[in-house]
Short mmCIF file of C-alpha atoms in Angstrom, two decimals:
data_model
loop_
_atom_site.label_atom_id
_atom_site.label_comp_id
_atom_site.label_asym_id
_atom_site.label_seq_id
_atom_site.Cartn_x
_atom_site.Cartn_y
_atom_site.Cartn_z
CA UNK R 1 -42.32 76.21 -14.90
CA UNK R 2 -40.44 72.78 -15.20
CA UNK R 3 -36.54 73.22 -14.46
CA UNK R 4 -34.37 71.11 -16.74
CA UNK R 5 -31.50 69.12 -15.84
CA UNK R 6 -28.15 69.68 -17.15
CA UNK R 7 -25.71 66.60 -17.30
CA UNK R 8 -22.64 67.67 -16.10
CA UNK R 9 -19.80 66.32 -18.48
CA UNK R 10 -16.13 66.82 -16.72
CA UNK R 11 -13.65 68.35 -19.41
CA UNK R 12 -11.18 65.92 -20.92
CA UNK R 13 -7.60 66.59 -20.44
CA UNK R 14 -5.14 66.67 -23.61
CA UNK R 15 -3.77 63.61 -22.40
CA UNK R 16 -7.62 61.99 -22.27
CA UNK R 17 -8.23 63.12 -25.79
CA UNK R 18 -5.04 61.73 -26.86
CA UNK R 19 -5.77 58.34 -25.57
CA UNK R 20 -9.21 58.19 -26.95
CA UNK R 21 -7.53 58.71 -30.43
CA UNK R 22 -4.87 56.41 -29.94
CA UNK R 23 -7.05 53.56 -29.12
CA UNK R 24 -9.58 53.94 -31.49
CA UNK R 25 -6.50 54.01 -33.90
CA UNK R 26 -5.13 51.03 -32.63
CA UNK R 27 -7.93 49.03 -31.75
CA UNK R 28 -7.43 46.47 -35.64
CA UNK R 29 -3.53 46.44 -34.72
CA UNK R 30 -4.55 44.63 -31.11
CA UNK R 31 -3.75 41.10 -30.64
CA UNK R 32 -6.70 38.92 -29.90
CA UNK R 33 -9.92 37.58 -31.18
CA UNK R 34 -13.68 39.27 -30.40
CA UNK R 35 -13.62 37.88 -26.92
CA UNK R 36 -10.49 39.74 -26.35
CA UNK R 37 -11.83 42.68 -28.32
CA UNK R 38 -14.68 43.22 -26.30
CA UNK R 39 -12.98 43.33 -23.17
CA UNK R 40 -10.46 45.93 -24.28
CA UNK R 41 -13.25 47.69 -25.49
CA UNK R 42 -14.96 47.70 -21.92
CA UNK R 43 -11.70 48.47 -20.25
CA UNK R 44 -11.24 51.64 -22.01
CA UNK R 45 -14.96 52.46 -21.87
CA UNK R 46 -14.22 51.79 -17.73
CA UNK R 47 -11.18 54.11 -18.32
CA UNK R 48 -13.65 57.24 -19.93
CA UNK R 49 -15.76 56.73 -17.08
CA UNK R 50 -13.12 57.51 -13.77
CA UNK R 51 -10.67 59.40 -16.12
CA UNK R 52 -6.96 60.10 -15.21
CA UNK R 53 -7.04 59.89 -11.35
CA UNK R 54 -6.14 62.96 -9.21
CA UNK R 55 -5.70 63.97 -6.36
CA UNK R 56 -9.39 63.74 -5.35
CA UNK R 57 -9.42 60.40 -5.41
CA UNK R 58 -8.22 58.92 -2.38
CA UNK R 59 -6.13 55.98 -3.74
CA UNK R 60 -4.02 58.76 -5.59
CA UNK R 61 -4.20 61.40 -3.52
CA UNK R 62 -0.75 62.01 -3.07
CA UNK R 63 0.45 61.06 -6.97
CA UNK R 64 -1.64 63.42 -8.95
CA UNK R 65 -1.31 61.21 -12.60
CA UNK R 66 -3.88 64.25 -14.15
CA UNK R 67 -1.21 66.56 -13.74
CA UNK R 68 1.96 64.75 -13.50
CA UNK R 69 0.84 63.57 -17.38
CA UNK R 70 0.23 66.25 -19.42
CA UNK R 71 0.35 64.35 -22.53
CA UNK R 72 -0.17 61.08 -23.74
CA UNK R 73 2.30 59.31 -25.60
CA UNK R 74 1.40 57.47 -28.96
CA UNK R 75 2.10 54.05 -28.28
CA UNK R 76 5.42 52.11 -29.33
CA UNK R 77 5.78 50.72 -32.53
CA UNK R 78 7.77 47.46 -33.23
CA UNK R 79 11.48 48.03 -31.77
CA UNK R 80 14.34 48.80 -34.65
CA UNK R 81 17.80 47.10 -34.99
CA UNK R 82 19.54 49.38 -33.20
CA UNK R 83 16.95 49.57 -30.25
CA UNK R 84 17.37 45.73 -30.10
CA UNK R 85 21.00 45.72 -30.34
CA UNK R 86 20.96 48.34 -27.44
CA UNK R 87 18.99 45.80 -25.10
CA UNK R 88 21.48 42.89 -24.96
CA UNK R 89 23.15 44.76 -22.01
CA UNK R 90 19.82 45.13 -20.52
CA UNK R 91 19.55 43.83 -17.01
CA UNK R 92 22.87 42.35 -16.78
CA UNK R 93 22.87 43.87 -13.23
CA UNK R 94 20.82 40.80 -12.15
CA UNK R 95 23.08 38.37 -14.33
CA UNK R 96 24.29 36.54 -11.30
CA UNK R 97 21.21 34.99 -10.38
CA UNK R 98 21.66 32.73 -13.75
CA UNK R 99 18.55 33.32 -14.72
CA UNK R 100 16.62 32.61 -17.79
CA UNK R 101 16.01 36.00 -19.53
CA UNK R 102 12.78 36.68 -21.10
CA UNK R 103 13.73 40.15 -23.12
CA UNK R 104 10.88 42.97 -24.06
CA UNK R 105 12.19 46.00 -26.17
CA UNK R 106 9.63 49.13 -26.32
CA UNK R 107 7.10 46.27 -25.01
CA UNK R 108 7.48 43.39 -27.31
CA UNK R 109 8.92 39.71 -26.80
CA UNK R 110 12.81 39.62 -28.52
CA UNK R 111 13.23 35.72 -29.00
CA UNK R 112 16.20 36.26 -30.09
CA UNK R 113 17.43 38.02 -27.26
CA UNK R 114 15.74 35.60 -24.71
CA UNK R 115 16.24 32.05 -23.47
CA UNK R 116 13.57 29.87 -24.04
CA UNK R 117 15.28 26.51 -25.22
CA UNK R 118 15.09 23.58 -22.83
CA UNK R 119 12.82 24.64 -20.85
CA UNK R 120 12.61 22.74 -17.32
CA UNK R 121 9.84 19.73 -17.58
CA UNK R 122 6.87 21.20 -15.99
CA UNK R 123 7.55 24.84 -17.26
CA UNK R 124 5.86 26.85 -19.75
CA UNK R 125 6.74 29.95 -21.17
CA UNK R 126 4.78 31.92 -24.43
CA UNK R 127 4.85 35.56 -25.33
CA UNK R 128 1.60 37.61 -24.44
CA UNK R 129 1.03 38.79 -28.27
CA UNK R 130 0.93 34.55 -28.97
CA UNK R 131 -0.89 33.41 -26.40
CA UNK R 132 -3.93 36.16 -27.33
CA UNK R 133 -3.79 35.42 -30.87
CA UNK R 134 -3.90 31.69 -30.15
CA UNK R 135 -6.81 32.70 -28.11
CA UNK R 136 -6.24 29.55 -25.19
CA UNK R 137 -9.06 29.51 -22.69
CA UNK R 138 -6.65 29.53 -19.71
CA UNK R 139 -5.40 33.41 -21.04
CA UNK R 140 -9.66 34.31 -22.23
CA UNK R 141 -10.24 33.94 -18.26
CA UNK R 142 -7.31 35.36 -17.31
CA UNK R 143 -8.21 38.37 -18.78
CA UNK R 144 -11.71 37.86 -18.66
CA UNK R 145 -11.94 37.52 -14.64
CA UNK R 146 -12.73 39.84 -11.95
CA UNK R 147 -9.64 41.44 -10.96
CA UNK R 148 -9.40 43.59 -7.14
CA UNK R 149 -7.56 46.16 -9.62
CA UNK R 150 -10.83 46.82 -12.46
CA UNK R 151 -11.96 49.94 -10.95
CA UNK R 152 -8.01 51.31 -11.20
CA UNK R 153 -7.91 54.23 -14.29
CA UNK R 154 -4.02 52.83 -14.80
CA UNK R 155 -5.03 49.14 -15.18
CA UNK R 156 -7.84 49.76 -17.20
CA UNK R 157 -5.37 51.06 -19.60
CA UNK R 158 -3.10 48.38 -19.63
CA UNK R 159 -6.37 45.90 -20.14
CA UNK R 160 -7.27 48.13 -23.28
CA UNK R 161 -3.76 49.03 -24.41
CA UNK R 162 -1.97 45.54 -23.79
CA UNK R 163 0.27 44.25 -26.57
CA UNK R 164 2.56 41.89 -25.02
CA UNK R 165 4.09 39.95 -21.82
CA UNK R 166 5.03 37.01 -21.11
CA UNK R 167 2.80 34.21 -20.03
CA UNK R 168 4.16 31.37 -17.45
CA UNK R 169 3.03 27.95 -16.31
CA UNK R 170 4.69 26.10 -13.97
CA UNK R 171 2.89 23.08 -13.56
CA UNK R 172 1.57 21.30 -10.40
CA UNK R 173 4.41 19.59 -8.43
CA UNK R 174 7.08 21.41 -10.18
CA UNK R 175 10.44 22.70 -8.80
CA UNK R 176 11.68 25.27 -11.19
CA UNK R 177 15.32 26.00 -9.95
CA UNK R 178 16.64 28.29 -12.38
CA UNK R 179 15.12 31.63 -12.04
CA UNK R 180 12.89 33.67 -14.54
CA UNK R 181 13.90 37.04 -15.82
CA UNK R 182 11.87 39.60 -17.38
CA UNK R 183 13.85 42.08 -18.68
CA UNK R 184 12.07 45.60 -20.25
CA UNK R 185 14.02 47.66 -21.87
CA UNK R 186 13.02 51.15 -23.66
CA UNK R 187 15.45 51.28 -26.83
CA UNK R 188 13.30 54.06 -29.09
CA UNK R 189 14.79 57.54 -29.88
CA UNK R 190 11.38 59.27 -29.62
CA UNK R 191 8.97 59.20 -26.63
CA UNK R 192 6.23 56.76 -26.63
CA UNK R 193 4.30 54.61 -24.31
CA UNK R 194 4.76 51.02 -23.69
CA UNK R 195 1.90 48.80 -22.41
CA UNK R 196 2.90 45.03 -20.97
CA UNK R 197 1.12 42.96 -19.17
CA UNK R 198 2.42 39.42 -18.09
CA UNK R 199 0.83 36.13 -16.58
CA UNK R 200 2.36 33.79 -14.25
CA UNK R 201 0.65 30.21 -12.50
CA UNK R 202 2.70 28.38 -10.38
CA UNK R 203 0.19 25.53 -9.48
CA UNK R 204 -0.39 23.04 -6.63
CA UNK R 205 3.34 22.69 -4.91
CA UNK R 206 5.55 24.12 -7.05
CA UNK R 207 8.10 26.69 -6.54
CA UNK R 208 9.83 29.27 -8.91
CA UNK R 209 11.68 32.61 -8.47
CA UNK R 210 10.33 35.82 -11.14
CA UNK R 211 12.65 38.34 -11.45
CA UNK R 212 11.80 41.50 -13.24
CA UNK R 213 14.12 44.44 -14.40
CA UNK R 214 12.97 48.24 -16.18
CA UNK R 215 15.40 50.41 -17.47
CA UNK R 216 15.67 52.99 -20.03
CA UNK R 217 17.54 56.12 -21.61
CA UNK R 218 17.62 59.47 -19.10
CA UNK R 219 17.10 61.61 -22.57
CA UNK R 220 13.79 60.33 -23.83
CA UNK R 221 10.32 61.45 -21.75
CA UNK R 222 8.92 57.68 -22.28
CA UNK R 223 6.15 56.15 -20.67
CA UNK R 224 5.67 52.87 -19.11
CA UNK R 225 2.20 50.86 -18.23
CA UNK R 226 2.83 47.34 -16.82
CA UNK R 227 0.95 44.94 -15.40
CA UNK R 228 2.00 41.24 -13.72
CA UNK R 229 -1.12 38.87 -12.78
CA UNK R 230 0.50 36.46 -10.35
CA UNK R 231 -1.41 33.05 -9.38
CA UNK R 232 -0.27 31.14 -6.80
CA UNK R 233 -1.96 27.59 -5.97
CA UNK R 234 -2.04 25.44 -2.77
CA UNK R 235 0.94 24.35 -1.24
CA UNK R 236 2.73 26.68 -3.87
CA UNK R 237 6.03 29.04 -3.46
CA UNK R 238 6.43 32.46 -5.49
CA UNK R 239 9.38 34.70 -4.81
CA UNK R 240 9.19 37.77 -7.21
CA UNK R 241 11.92 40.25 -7.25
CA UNK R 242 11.82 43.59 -8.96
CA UNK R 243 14.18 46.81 -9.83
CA UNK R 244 12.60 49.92 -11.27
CA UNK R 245 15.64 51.89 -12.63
CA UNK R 246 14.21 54.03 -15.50
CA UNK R 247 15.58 56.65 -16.86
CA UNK R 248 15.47 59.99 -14.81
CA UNK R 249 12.23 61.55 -17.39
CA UNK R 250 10.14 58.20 -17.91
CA UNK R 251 6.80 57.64 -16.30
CA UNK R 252 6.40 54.07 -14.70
CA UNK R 253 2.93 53.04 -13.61
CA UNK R 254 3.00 49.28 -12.48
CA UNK R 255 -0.04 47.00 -11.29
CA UNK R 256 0.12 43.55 -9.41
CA UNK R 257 -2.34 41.33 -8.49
CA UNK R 258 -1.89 38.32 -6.92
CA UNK R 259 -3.80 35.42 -5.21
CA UNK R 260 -2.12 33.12 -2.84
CA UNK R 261 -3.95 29.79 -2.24
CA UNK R 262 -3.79 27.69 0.81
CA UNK R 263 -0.35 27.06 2.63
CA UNK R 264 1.06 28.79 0.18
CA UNK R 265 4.13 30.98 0.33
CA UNK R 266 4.43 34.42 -1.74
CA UNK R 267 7.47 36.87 -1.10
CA UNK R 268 7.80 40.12 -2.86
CA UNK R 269 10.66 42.74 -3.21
CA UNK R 270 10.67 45.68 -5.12
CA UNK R 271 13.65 48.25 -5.56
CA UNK R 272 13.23 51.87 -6.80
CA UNK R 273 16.00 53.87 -8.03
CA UNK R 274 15.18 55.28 -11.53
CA UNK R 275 12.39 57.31 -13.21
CA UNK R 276 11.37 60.83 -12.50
CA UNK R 277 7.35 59.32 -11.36
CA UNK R 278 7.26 55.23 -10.08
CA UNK R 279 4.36 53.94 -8.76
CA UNK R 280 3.83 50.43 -7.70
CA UNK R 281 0.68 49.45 -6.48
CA UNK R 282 -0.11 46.12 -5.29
CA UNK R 283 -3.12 44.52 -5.18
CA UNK R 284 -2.95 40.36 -2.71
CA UNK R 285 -5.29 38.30 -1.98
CA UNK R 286 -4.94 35.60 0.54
CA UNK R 287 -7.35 33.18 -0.88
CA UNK R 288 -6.70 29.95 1.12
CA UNK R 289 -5.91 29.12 4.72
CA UNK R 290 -2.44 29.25 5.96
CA UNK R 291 -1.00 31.13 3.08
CA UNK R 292 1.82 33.10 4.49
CA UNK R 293 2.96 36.22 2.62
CA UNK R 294 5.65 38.80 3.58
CA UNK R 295 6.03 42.05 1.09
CA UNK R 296 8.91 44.47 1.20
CA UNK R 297 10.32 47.29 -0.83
CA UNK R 298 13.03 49.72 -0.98
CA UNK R 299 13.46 53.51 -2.71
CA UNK R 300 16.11 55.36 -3.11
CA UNK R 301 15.11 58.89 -4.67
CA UNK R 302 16.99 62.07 -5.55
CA UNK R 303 16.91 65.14 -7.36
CA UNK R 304 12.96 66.01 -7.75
CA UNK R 305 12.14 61.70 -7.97
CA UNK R 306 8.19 60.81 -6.98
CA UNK R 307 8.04 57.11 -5.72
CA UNK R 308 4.46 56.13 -4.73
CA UNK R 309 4.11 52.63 -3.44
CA UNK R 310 0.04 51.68 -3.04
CA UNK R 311 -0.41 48.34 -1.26
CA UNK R 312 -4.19 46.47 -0.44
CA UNK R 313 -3.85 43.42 0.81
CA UNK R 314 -6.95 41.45 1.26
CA UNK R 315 -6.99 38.41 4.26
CA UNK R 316 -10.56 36.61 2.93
CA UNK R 317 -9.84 33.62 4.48
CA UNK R 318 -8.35 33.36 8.41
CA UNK R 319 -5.17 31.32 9.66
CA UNK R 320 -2.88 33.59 7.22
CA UNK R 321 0.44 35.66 8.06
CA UNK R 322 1.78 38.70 6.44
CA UNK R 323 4.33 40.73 6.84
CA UNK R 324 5.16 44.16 4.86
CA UNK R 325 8.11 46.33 5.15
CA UNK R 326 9.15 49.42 3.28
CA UNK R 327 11.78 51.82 3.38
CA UNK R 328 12.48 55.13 1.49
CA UNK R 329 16.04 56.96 1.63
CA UNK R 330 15.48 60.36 0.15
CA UNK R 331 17.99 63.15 -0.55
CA UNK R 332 17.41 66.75 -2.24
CA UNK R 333 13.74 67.81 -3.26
CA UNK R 334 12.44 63.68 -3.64
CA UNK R 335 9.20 62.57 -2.50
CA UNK R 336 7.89 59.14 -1.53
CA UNK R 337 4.69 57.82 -0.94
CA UNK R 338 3.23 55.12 1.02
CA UNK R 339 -0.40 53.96 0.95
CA UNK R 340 -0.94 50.47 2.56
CA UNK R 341 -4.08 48.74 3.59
CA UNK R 342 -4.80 45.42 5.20
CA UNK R 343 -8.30 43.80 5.08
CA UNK R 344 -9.28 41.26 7.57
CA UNK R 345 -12.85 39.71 6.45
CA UNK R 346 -15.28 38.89 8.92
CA UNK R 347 -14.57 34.58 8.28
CA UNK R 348 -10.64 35.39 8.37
CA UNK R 349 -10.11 34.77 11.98
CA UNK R 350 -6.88 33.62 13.41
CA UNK R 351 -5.48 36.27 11.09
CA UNK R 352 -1.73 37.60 11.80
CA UNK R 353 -0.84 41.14 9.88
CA UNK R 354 1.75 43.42 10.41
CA UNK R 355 3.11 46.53 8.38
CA UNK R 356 5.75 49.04 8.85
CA UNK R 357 7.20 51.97 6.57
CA UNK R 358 10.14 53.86 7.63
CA UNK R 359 11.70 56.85 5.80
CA UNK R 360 15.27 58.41 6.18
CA UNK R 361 15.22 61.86 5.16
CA UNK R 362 18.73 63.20 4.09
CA UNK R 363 17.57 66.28 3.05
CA UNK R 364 15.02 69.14 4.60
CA UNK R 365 13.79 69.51 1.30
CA UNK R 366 12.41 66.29 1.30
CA UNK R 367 9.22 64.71 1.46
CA UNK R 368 7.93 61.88 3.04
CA UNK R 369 4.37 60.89 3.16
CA UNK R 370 2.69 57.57 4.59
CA UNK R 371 -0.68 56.16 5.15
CA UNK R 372 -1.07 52.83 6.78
CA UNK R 373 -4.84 51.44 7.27
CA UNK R 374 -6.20 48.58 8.88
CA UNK R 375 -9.90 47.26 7.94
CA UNK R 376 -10.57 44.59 10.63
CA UNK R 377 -13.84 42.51 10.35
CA UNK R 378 -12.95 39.41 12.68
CA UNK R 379 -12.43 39.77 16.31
CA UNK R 380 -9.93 36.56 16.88
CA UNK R 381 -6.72 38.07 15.05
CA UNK R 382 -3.34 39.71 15.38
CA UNK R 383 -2.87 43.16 13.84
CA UNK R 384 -0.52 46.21 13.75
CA UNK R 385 0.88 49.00 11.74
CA UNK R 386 3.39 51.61 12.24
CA UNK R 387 5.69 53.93 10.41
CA UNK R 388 8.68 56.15 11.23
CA UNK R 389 10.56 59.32 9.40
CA UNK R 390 13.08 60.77 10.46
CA UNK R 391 17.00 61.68 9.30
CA UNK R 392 20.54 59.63 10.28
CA UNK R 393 20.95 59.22 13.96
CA UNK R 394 23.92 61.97 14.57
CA UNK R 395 24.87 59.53 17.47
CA UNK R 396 25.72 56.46 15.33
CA UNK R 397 27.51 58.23 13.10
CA UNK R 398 29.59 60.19 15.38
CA UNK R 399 30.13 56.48 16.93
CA UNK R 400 31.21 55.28 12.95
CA UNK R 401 33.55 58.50 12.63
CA UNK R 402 35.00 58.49 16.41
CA UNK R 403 36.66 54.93 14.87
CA UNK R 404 38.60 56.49 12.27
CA UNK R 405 35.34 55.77 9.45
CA UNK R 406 35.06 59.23 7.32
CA UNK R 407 32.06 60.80 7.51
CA UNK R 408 30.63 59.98 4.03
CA UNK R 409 31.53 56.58 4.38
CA UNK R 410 29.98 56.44 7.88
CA UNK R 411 26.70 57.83 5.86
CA UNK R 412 27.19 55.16 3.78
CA UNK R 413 27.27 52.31 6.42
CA UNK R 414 24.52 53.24 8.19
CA UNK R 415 22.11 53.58 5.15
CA UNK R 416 23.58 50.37 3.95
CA UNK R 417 21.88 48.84 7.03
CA UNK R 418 18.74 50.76 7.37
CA UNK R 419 18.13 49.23 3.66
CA UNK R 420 19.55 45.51 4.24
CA UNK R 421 16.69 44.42 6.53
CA UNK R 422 13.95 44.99 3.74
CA UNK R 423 16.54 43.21 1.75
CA UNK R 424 16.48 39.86 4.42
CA UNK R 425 13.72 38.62 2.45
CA UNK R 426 15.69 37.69 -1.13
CA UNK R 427 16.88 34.05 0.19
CA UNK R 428 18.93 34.02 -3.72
CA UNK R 429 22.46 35.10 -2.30
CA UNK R 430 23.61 36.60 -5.98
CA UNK R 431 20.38 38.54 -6.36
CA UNK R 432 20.80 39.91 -2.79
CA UNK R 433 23.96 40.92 -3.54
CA UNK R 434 23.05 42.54 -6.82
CA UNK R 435 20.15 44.84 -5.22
CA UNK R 436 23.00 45.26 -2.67
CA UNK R 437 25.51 46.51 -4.99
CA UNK R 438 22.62 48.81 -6.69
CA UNK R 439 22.45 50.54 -3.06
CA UNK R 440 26.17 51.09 -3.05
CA UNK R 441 26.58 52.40 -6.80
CA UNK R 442 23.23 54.65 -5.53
CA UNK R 443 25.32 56.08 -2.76
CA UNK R 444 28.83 56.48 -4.71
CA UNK R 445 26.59 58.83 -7.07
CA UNK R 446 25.26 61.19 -4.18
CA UNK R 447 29.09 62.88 -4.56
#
């Protein structure tokens, strides 16, 4: 009697189907040549493979995208009129840094909207949807190379899906003082999906400041898949800034990657505030000695908000420093989530890591969940982790109140402060006190 083997074939979702259709339906519309084609292809083969990732997978354990997206949505056609009239307000928020505004509306460069005209001498700037078309060997291995995020479902979308970004140079030596902003904006009536990716190099010793801004309607269910490829060379400095403030039924999915070359400096903060599911998952990689990089974030959440922050953050080489900070202010039925990991290879001795997450729970309902790891391979280093949850200290704000402060306002105060030290690492004073401002207008609307 011979027993035969059945393959086991896990069901697709709706949403699965859906994409499958949509890409072989968009896969002539794509930008790019065959080299370009065939990687997209592979992506989205990668994608069939792992599927939408649930909660059985440990990396999304706690942000369950199978069920969270019942549907896919087609993807975004070319943005109307009115949608780009509606984006010239976009981001304004931020307008006291000064920066130089690179606009995207439903996921495709605006020139009009944007700044691109005497550019700084060293600096670069083209529109993803060029740059593939042109088919420049710089953006083929871009693409083309091994990337710590290829085995990610989400990324492997954007790497099949991807229709435009922006792609920066700053060349080696450079000082780029005026910041760069990339502004995305959702403008459509109906729901669709919007798929970005950009490119930055800062090479050998230069320096430059990335800003980056989402926003969108509260009315329209939209979804959002964006990606940001950072390269940072030796002796290079990257601060990147960025505020997630969808609109209160979009779906944001965001993946960085970045590699930080020797004596390097890379600073990251991200804000959360809109969108009923964010996640932000990072994926650094300190690839020289001495880089030094220092990570921080801040949510605030409401209402039924999901904010999932993934972190992996990779010391390969020894002599670097890193510090990460996070911290989560949630009111009503909100949840956040907090997955960080630092690797320390065996050759990265001398290494110095620390991470921290801290929540402030405002409400019973809500939900706080954090998982810090450490993967240490080197015996000569410095490591630590820790997080905290908990609600207001009663104490200090009796203190606050006992001086004549009202009790709202004391609220106010002290949440102001648990949020301003992630906020320490923004050395621009107007963007500071933009992200500070958001935190106020946040707390004005808890009522």
């Amino acid at each position: 009697m011979t027993l035969m083997k059945a393959e086991v074939r896990p069901m697709k979702t709706a949403a699965e189907q859906a994409l499958a259709k949509s890409f072989a339906a968009a896969k002539p519309t794509l930008s790019g040549g065959t080299e370009i084609a065939e990687r997209r292809e592979g992506a989205f083969r990668n994608f069939e493979a792992l599927g939408l990732p649930h909660r059985r997978v440990e990396a999304w354990k706690y942000t369950d995208l199978r069920a969270l997206m019942r549907e896919a949505k087609p993807i975004a056609g070319a943005p109307n009129a009115v949608a780009r009239q509606s984006a010239e307000a976009a981001g304004k928020a931020l307008s006291g840094a000064g920066a130089r505004r690179l606009v995207f509306v439903d996921g495709t460069f605006v020139a009009e909207l944007s700044d691109t005209s005497g550019l700084e001498p060293g600096l670069k700037i083209t529109s993803l949807a060029e740059a593939l078309t042109q088919g420049g060997p710089k953006v083929l291995e871009r693409i083309g190379r091994a990337s710590p995020a290829a085995n990610d479902a989400a990324f492997a979308l954007n790497t099949a899906f991807m229709h435009d970004g922006a792609v920066i140079e700053v060349e080696a030596g450079a000082r780029i003082a005026r910041p760069i902003h990339l502004v995305f904006f959702y403008g459509a009536v109906e729901a669709a999906a919007v798929v970005a990716r950009s490119l930055v190099t800062v090479d050998k010793g230069a320096s430059l400041t990335l800003i980056e801004s989402h926003e969108g309607p509260d009315s329209v269910e939209y979804q959002s898949n964006v990606a940001l490829d950072l390269s940072i060379g030796d002796d290079a400095c990257l601060d990147h800034v960025k505020l997630t403030s969808e609109g209160e039924r979009a779906l944001h999915i965001s993946t960085l990657t970045a590699e930080v070359g020797e004596n390097a400096r890379y600073r990251d903060f991200t804000m959360t505030l809109g969108g009923a599911v964010a996640r932000n998952q990072l994926f650094v990689r300190c690839a020289g000695v001495g880089a030094t990089i220092d990570l921080r974030g801040a949510s605030l959440l409401k209402g039924k908000q999901h904010a999932d922050t993934t972190l992996s953050l990779d010391h390969a080489v020894g002599g670097c420093q890193s510090r990460e900070l996070f911290k989560s202010v949630l009111e009503d039925e909100s949840r956040t989530v907090f997955q960080g990991k630092i690797i320390v290879r065996p050759d990265a001795q001398k290494t110095d890591a620390r991470m921290m997450t801290r929540a402030l729970l405002l409400s019973e309902m809500a939900e706080a969940d954090s998982k810090p790891e450490l993967e240490i391979f080197a015996d000569d280093v410095q490591c630590g982790h820790g997080c905290t949850t908990g609600a207001l200290d009663d104490e200090l704000k009796f203190y606050l109140m006992a001086r004549g402060i009202p009790a709202k306002e004391a609220e106010a105060l002290l949440i102001q402060s648990f949020i301003g030290e992630a906020l320490d690492v923004i050395e621009l004073e107007p963007l500071k006190a933009a992200l500070s401002d958001a935190t106020t207008a946040w707390l004005l609307a808890r009522g």
